PDB file of C-alpha atoms and ligand atoms in Angstrom:
ATOM      1  CA  UNK A   1       0.181  -0.392   0.482  1.00  0.00           C
ATOM      2  CA  UNK A   2       2.391   2.553   0.663  1.00  0.00           C
ATOM      3  CA  UNK A   3       4.772   2.247  -2.240  1.00  0.00           C
ATOM      4  CA  UNK A   4       1.531   2.634  -4.553  1.00  0.00           C
ATOM      5  CA  UNK A   5       0.621   5.392  -2.281  1.00  0.00           C
ATOM      6  CA  UNK A   6       4.507   6.321  -2.846  1.00  0.00           C
ATOM      7  CA  UNK A   7       4.156   5.855  -6.622  1.00  0.00           C
ATOM      8  CA  UNK A   8       1.235   7.280  -7.358  1.00  0.00           C
ATOM      9  CA  UNK A   9       1.381  10.690  -4.795  1.00  0.00           C
ATOM     10  CA  UNK A  10       4.503  11.463  -6.600  1.00  0.00           C
ATOM     11  CA  UNK A  11       3.466  10.713 -10.097  1.00  0.00           C
ATOM     12  CA  UNK A  12       0.745  13.467  -9.256  1.00  0.00           C
ATOM     13  CA  UNK A  13       3.090  15.761  -7.828  1.00  0.00           C
ATOM     14  CA  UNK A  14       5.015  15.914 -11.279  1.00  0.00           C
ATOM     15  CA  UNK A  15       2.093  15.974 -12.564  1.00  0.00           C
ATOM     16  CA  UNK A  16       2.348  12.940 -14.703  1.00  0.00           C
ATOM     17  CA  UNK A  17      -0.796  11.451 -13.639  1.00  0.00           C
ATOM     18  CA  UNK A  18      -3.356  11.628 -16.469  1.00  0.00           C
ATOM     19  CA  UNK A  19      -6.746  10.771 -15.996  1.00  0.00           C
ATOM     20  CA  UNK A  20      -8.865   8.308 -18.320  1.00  0.00           C
ATOM     21  CA  UNK A  21     -12.168   9.385 -18.174  1.00  0.00           C
ATOM     22  CA  UNK A  22     -15.119   7.521 -19.292  1.00  0.00           C
ATOM     23  CA  UNK A  23     -19.021   7.537 -18.244  1.00  0.00           C
ATOM     24  CA  UNK A  24     -19.278   5.838 -14.635  1.00  0.00           C
ATOM     25  CA  UNK A  25     -22.091   4.823 -12.752  1.00  0.00           C
ATOM     26  CA  UNK A  26     -22.255   6.342  -9.703  1.00  0.00           C
ATOM     27  CA  UNK A  27     -24.533   3.737  -8.220  1.00  0.00           C
ATOM     28  CA  UNK A  28     -22.184   0.618  -9.716  1.00  0.00           C
ATOM     29  CA  UNK A  29     -18.834   2.581  -7.641  1.00  0.00           C
ATOM     30  CA  UNK A  30     -20.164   2.752  -4.483  1.00  0.00           C
ATOM     31  CA  UNK A  31     -21.769  -0.869  -4.006  1.00  0.00           C
ATOM     32  CA  UNK A  32     -18.222  -2.657  -5.598  1.00  0.00           C
ATOM     33  CA  UNK A  33     -16.334  -0.704  -2.806  1.00  0.00           C
ATOM     34  CA  UNK A  34     -18.796  -1.331   0.031  1.00  0.00           C
ATOM     35  CA  UNK A  35     -18.333  -4.928  -0.986  1.00  0.00           C
ATOM     36  CA  UNK A  36     -14.569  -3.936  -0.625  1.00  0.00           C
ATOM     37  CA  UNK A  37     -14.928  -2.447   2.510  1.00  0.00           C
ATOM     38  CA  UNK A  38     -17.534  -4.989   4.239  1.00  0.00           C
ATOM     39  CA  UNK A  39     -15.004  -7.691   5.527  1.00  0.00           C
ATOM     40  CA  UNK A  40     -12.904  -4.961   7.441  1.00  0.00           C
ATOM     41  CA  UNK A  41     -16.275  -3.344   8.618  1.00  0.00           C
ATOM     42  CA  UNK A  42     -17.920  -6.741   9.952  1.00  0.00           C
ATOM     43  CA  UNK A  43     -14.479  -7.504  11.806  1.00  0.00           C
ATOM     44  CA  UNK A  44     -14.799  -4.281  13.884  1.00  0.00           C
ATOM     45  CA  UNK A  45     -18.587  -4.780  13.818  1.00  0.00           C
ATOM     46  CA  UNK A  46     -19.707  -0.868  12.145  1.00  0.00           C
ATOM     47  CA  UNK A  47     -22.520  -0.751  10.150  1.00  0.00           C
ATOM     48  CA  UNK A  48     -21.895   0.279   6.968  1.00  0.00           C
ATOM     49  CA  UNK A  49     -24.227   1.361   4.343  1.00  0.00           C
ATOM     50  CA  UNK A  50     -24.610   3.363   1.208  1.00  0.00           C
ATOM     51  CA  UNK A  51     -27.625   6.092   0.560  1.00  0.00           C
ATOM     52  CA  UNK A  52     -28.457   6.014  -3.275  1.00  0.00           C
ATOM     53  CA  UNK A  53     -31.071   8.680  -4.813  1.00  0.00           C
ATOM     54  CA  UNK A  54     -33.320   6.914  -6.262  1.00  0.00           C
ATOM     55  CA  UNK A  55     -32.514   7.893  -9.969  1.00  0.00           C
ATOM     56  CA  UNK A  56     -29.304   6.799 -10.148  1.00  0.00           C
ATOM     57  CA  UNK A  57     -26.238   9.010 -12.009  1.00  0.00           C
ATOM     58  CA  UNK A  58     -23.125   9.041 -14.005  1.00  0.00           C
ATOM     59  CA  UNK A  59     -20.083  10.791 -13.599  1.00  0.00           C
ATOM     60  CA  UNK A  60     -17.672  11.526 -16.501  1.00  0.00           C
ATOM     61  CA  UNK A  61     -14.274  10.650 -14.514  1.00  0.00           C
ATOM     62  CA  UNK A  62     -11.406   7.960 -14.001  1.00  0.00           C
ATOM     63  CA  UNK A  63     -12.867   4.646 -12.618  1.00  0.00           C
ATOM     64  CA  UNK A  64      -9.680   3.625 -10.479  1.00  0.00           C
ATOM     65  CA  UNK A  65      -9.675   7.675  -8.895  1.00  0.00           C
ATOM     66  CA  UNK A  66     -12.864   7.332  -8.039  1.00  0.00           C
ATOM     67  CA  UNK A  67     -12.678   3.950  -6.769  1.00  0.00           C
ATOM     68  CA  UNK A  68      -8.876   5.073  -4.768  1.00  0.00           C
ATOM     69  CA  UNK A  69     -10.931   8.279  -3.416  1.00  0.00           C
ATOM     70  CA  UNK A  70     -14.309   6.526  -2.101  1.00  0.00           C
ATOM     71  CA  UNK A  71     -11.917   3.372  -0.857  1.00  0.00           C
ATOM     72  CA  UNK A  72      -9.389   5.054   1.001  1.00  0.00           C
ATOM     73  CA  UNK A  73     -12.165   7.334   2.724  1.00  0.00           C
ATOM     74  CA  UNK A  74     -13.899   4.709   3.523  1.00  0.00           C
ATOM     75  CA  UNK A  75     -11.122   3.063   5.238  1.00  0.00           C
ATOM     76  CA  UNK A  76     -10.169   5.308   6.939  1.00  0.00           C
ATOM     77  CA  UNK A  77     -14.139   6.031   8.921  1.00  0.00           C
ATOM     78  CA  UNK A  78     -13.977   1.939   9.209  1.00  0.00           C
ATOM     79  CA  UNK A  79     -10.825   2.078  11.182  1.00  0.00           C
ATOM     80  CA  UNK A  80     -11.107   5.466  12.752  1.00  0.00           C
ATOM     81  CA  UNK A  81     -14.886   3.838  13.958  1.00  0.00           C
ATOM     82  CA  UNK A  82     -14.880   2.043  17.596  1.00  0.00           C
ATOM     83  CA  UNK A  83     -17.138  -0.922  17.464  1.00  0.00           C
ATOM     84  CA  UNK A  84     -20.931  -0.461  17.030  1.00  0.00           C
ATOM     85  CA  UNK A  85     -20.525   2.777  15.342  1.00  0.00           C
ATOM     86  CA  UNK A  86     -21.874   2.920  11.775  1.00  0.00           C
ATOM     87  CA  UNK A  87     -20.249   4.417   8.729  1.00  0.00           C
ATOM     88  CA  UNK A  88     -22.445   5.770   6.065  1.00  0.00           C
ATOM     89  CA  UNK A  89     -21.169   6.729   1.981  1.00  0.00           C
ATOM     90  CA  UNK A  90     -23.926   9.091   0.342  1.00  0.00           C
ATOM     91  CA  UNK A  91     -23.763   9.906  -3.067  1.00  0.00           C
ATOM     92  CA  UNK A  92     -26.294  12.634  -5.532  1.00  0.00           C
ATOM     93  CA  UNK A  93     -25.822  14.790  -8.324  1.00  0.00           C
ATOM     94  CA  UNK A  94     -26.196  18.339  -7.420  1.00  0.00           C
ATOM     95  CA  UNK A  95     -25.714  21.358  -9.491  1.00  0.00           C
ATOM     96  CA  UNK A  96     -23.401  19.470 -11.707  1.00  0.00           C
ATOM     97  CA  UNK A  97     -21.805  18.058  -9.042  1.00  0.00           C
ATOM     98  CA  UNK A  98     -21.287  14.609  -8.275  1.00  0.00           C
ATOM     99  CA  UNK A  99     -21.288  14.752  -4.341  1.00  0.00           C
ATOM    100  CA  UNK A 100     -19.779  12.296  -2.490  1.00  0.00           C
ATOM    101  CA  UNK A 101     -20.425  11.947   1.208  1.00  0.00           C
ATOM    102  CA  UNK A 102     -18.526   9.887   3.643  1.00  0.00           C
ATOM    103  CA  UNK A 103     -19.462  10.213   7.984  1.00  0.00           C
ATOM    104  CA  UNK A 104     -18.616   8.277  10.846  1.00  0.00           C
ATOM    105  CA  UNK A 105     -19.448   8.425  14.270  1.00  0.00           C
ATOM    106  CA  UNK A 106     -15.831   8.073  15.326  1.00  0.00           C
ATOM    107  CA  UNK A 107     -13.546   9.281  17.115  1.00  0.00           C
ATOM    108  CA  UNK A 108     -13.255  12.166  15.390  1.00  0.00           C
ATOM    109  CA  UNK A 109     -10.593  15.201  14.614  1.00  0.00           C
ATOM    110  CA  UNK A 110      -9.579  18.356  16.486  1.00  0.00           C
ATOM    111  CA  UNK A 111     -11.030  21.589  15.354  1.00  0.00           C
ATOM    112  CA  UNK A 112      -7.416  23.030  15.143  1.00  0.00           C
ATOM    113  CA  UNK A 113      -5.551  19.968  13.495  1.00  0.00           C
ATOM    114  CA  UNK A 114      -8.492  19.327  10.288  1.00  0.00           C
ATOM    115  CA  UNK A 115      -6.768  22.327   8.314  1.00  0.00           C
ATOM    116  CA  UNK A 116      -3.360  19.939   8.372  1.00  0.00           C
ATOM    117  CA  UNK A 117      -5.434  16.869   6.678  1.00  0.00           C
ATOM    118  CA  UNK A 118      -4.975  16.376   3.096  1.00  0.00           C
ATOM    119  CA  UNK A 119      -1.670  16.723   3.166  1.00  0.00           C
ATOM    120  CA  UNK A 120       0.989  14.215   2.721  1.00  0.00           C
ATOM    121  CA  UNK A 121       2.425  12.114   5.585  1.00  0.00           C
ATOM    122  CA  UNK A 122       0.131  14.259   8.176  1.00  0.00           C
ATOM    123  CA  UNK A 123      -1.175  11.072  10.967  1.00  0.00           C
ATOM    124  CA  UNK A 124      -2.904  11.911  13.984  1.00  0.00           C
ATOM    125  CA  UNK A 125      -1.966  11.411  17.484  1.00  0.00           C
ATOM    126  CA  UNK A 126      -5.185  11.664  18.776  1.00  0.00           C
ATOM    127  CA  UNK A 127      -6.765   8.765  17.060  1.00  0.00           C
ATOM    128  CA  UNK A 128      -5.986   5.864  19.667  1.00  0.00           C
ATOM    129  CA  UNK A 129      -5.174   2.762  18.706  1.00  0.00           C
ATOM    130  CA  UNK A 130      -5.128   3.451  15.418  1.00  0.00           C
ATOM    131  CA  UNK A 131      -1.759   5.932  14.283  1.00  0.00           C
ATOM    132  CA  UNK A 132       1.165   3.889  12.318  1.00  0.00           C
ATOM    133  CA  UNK A 133      -1.486   1.622  10.611  1.00  0.00           C
ATOM    134  CA  UNK A 134      -1.481   3.232   8.019  1.00  0.00           C
ATOM    135  CA  UNK A 135       0.708   5.436   4.730  1.00  0.00           C
ATOM    136  CA  UNK A 136      -0.353   8.988   5.952  1.00  0.00           C
ATOM    137  CA  UNK A 137      -1.204   9.374   2.119  1.00  0.00           C
ATOM    138  CA  UNK A 138      -4.461   8.181   1.970  1.00  0.00           C
ATOM    139  CA  UNK A 139      -6.147  11.625   2.463  1.00  0.00           C
ATOM    140  CA  UNK A 140      -3.234  13.692   0.515  1.00  0.00           C
ATOM    141  CA  UNK A 141      -4.373  11.276  -2.499  1.00  0.00           C
ATOM    142  CA  UNK A 142      -8.228  12.064  -2.186  1.00  0.00           C
ATOM    143  CA  UNK A 143      -7.468  15.524  -2.314  1.00  0.00           C
ATOM    144  CA  UNK A 144      -5.493  15.826  -5.145  1.00  0.00           C
ATOM    145  CA  UNK A 145      -7.220  12.932  -7.330  1.00  0.00           C
ATOM    146  CA  UNK A 146      -9.997  15.007  -6.689  1.00  0.00           C
ATOM    147  CA  UNK A 147      -8.247  18.275  -7.503  1.00  0.00           C
ATOM    148  CA  UNK A 148      -7.042  16.815 -10.461  1.00  0.00           C
ATOM    149  CA  UNK A 149     -11.014  15.917 -11.708  1.00  0.00           C
ATOM    150  CA  UNK A 150     -11.240  19.867 -11.169  1.00  0.00           C
ATOM    151  CA  UNK A 151     -13.660  19.043  -7.782  1.00  0.00           C
ATOM    152  CA  UNK A 152     -13.050  19.983  -4.286  1.00  0.00           C
ATOM    153  CA  UNK A 153     -12.099  18.067  -0.634  1.00  0.00           C
ATOM    154  CA  UNK A 154     -13.714  19.077   2.540  1.00  0.00           C
ATOM    155  CA  UNK A 155     -13.349  17.431   5.696  1.00  0.00           C
ATOM    156  CA  UNK A 156     -15.910  18.258   8.822  1.00  0.00           C
ATOM    157  CA  UNK A 157     -15.404  17.189  12.128  1.00  0.00           C
ATOM    158  CA  UNK A 158     -16.944  16.959  16.224  1.00  0.00           C
ATOM    159  CA  UNK A 159     -14.067  15.106  17.945  1.00  0.00           C
ATOM    160  CA  UNK A 160     -15.388  12.543  19.902  1.00  0.00           C
ATOM    161  CA  UNK A 161     -18.559  12.132  17.929  1.00  0.00           C
ATOM    162  CA  UNK A 162     -17.255  11.459  14.113  1.00  0.00           C
ATOM    163  CA  UNK A 163     -16.162  13.147  11.029  1.00  0.00           C
ATOM    164  CA  UNK A 164     -17.937  13.471   7.350  1.00  0.00           C
ATOM    165  CA  UNK A 165     -15.501  13.932   4.360  1.00  0.00           C
ATOM    166  CA  UNK A 166     -17.137  15.322   1.323  1.00  0.00           C
ATOM    167  CA  UNK A 167     -15.337  14.939  -2.252  1.00  0.00           C
ATOM    168  CA  UNK A 168     -17.215  16.721  -5.668  1.00  0.00           C
ATOM    169  CA  UNK A 169     -16.242  15.414  -9.399  1.00  0.00           C
ATOM    170  CA  UNK A 170     -18.169  17.453 -11.542  1.00  0.00           C
ATOM    171  CA  UNK A 171     -20.572  15.483 -13.505  1.00  0.00           C
ATOM    172  CA  UNK A 172     -18.238  16.670 -16.845  1.00  0.00           C
ATOM    173  CA  UNK A 173     -20.105  17.490 -20.147  1.00  0.00           C
ATOM    174  CA  UNK A 174     -20.769  14.284 -21.478  1.00  0.00           C
ATOM    175  CA  UNK A 175     -23.410  13.688 -18.868  1.00  0.00           C
ATOM    176  CA  UNK A 176     -24.791  16.770 -19.747  1.00  0.00           C
ATOM    177  CA  UNK A 177     -24.724  15.846 -23.267  1.00  0.00           C
ATOM    178  CA  UNK A 178     -26.304  12.450 -22.252  1.00  0.00           C
ATOM    179  CA  UNK A 179     -29.122  14.300 -19.991  1.00  0.00           C
TER     180      UNK A 179
HETATM  181  P1  ADP B   1      -4.054   6.754   6.980  1.00  0.00           P
HETATM  182  O1  ADP B   1      -2.735   6.004   6.003  1.00  0.00           O
HETATM  183  O2  ADP B   1      -2.862   6.980   8.152  1.00  0.00           O
HETATM  184  O3  ADP B   1      -5.009   6.997   7.745  1.00  0.00           O
HETATM  185  P2  ADP B   1      -4.858   9.392   5.887  1.00  0.00           P
HETATM  186  O4  ADP B   1      -4.201  10.635   5.374  1.00  0.00           O
HETATM  187  O5  ADP B   1      -5.972   8.913   5.222  1.00  0.00           O
HETATM  188  O6  ADP B   1      -3.752   8.482   6.404  1.00  0.00           O
HETATM  189  O7  ADP B   1      -4.874  10.353   7.406  1.00  0.00           O
HETATM  190  C1  ADP B   1      -4.429  11.235   8.173  1.00  0.00           C
HETATM  191  C2  ADP B   1      -4.683  11.608   9.574  1.00  0.00           C
HETATM  192  O8  ADP B   1      -6.239  11.606   9.672  1.00  0.00           O
HETATM  193  C3  ADP B   1      -5.255   9.755   9.733  1.00  0.00           C
HETATM  194  O9  ADP B   1      -3.572   8.874  10.987  1.00  0.00           O
HETATM  195  C4  ADP B   1      -6.177  10.150  10.784  1.00  0.00           C
HETATM  196  O10 ADP B   1      -5.366  10.845  11.820  1.00  0.00           O
HETATM  197  C5  ADP B   1      -6.426  11.350  10.508  1.00  0.00           C
HETATM  198  N1  ADP B   1      -8.041  10.566   9.623  1.00  0.00           N
HETATM  199  C6  ADP B   1      -8.942  10.449   8.680  1.00  0.00           C
HETATM  200  N2  ADP B   1      -9.452   9.701   8.764  1.00  0.00           N
HETATM  201  C7  ADP B   1     -10.529  10.167   9.726  1.00  0.00           C
HETATM  202  C8  ADP B   1     -11.804   9.810  10.271  1.00  0.00           C
HETATM  203  N3  ADP B   1     -12.429   9.506   9.168  1.00  0.00           N
HETATM  204  N4  ADP B   1     -11.493   9.835  11.296  1.00  0.00           N
HETATM  205  C9  ADP B   1     -10.880  10.208  12.307  1.00  0.00           C
HETATM  206  N5  ADP B   1      -9.478  10.715  11.927  1.00  0.00           N
HETATM  207  C10 ADP B   1      -9.303  10.809  11.100  1.00  0.00           C
END
């Protein structure tokens, strides 16, 4: 993981990471990611579910990047949520953006530390037990991949209560033509 993350991050920083965009079903990607994470959630007794709009929608984006974005955010959410907690992945289309928001009922992030996240190799000390397990590159990749698509990345958190990480990705002109 560490080597892959470092490789991806350095490619992005060198401007050598190219996006291979195609029309993607957001439902399908969300479900795939939940499938991949379900075992980890089960093991830590965390409920993992998706809230998807009744009308499925598509985004014109890089499949691997969108999966990487979602997997990194969801695996953090599961990792930093104690037993009996829950993680919800919400996807919707709003103002020509695909909005992906992952909320957890976990340990949260101190207000004065949130700004540090999204930069490479930042890991916080407060997250008892979970530190040291990751690479400190997950959120940096999430942010970089979102921004490469022209999207945004935001973290909201209340320490001791939970965190919501929200990424937006422009739906893209191909989607506009299809609509
Ligand atoms: P790591 O591989 O260490 O998880 P990330 O870049 O993904 O690296 O995350 C950086 C740090 O941000 C984590 O070490 C943790 O301190 C904090 N963090 C990320 N997501 C969450 C979350 N959902 N709840 C609490 N803390 C989080």
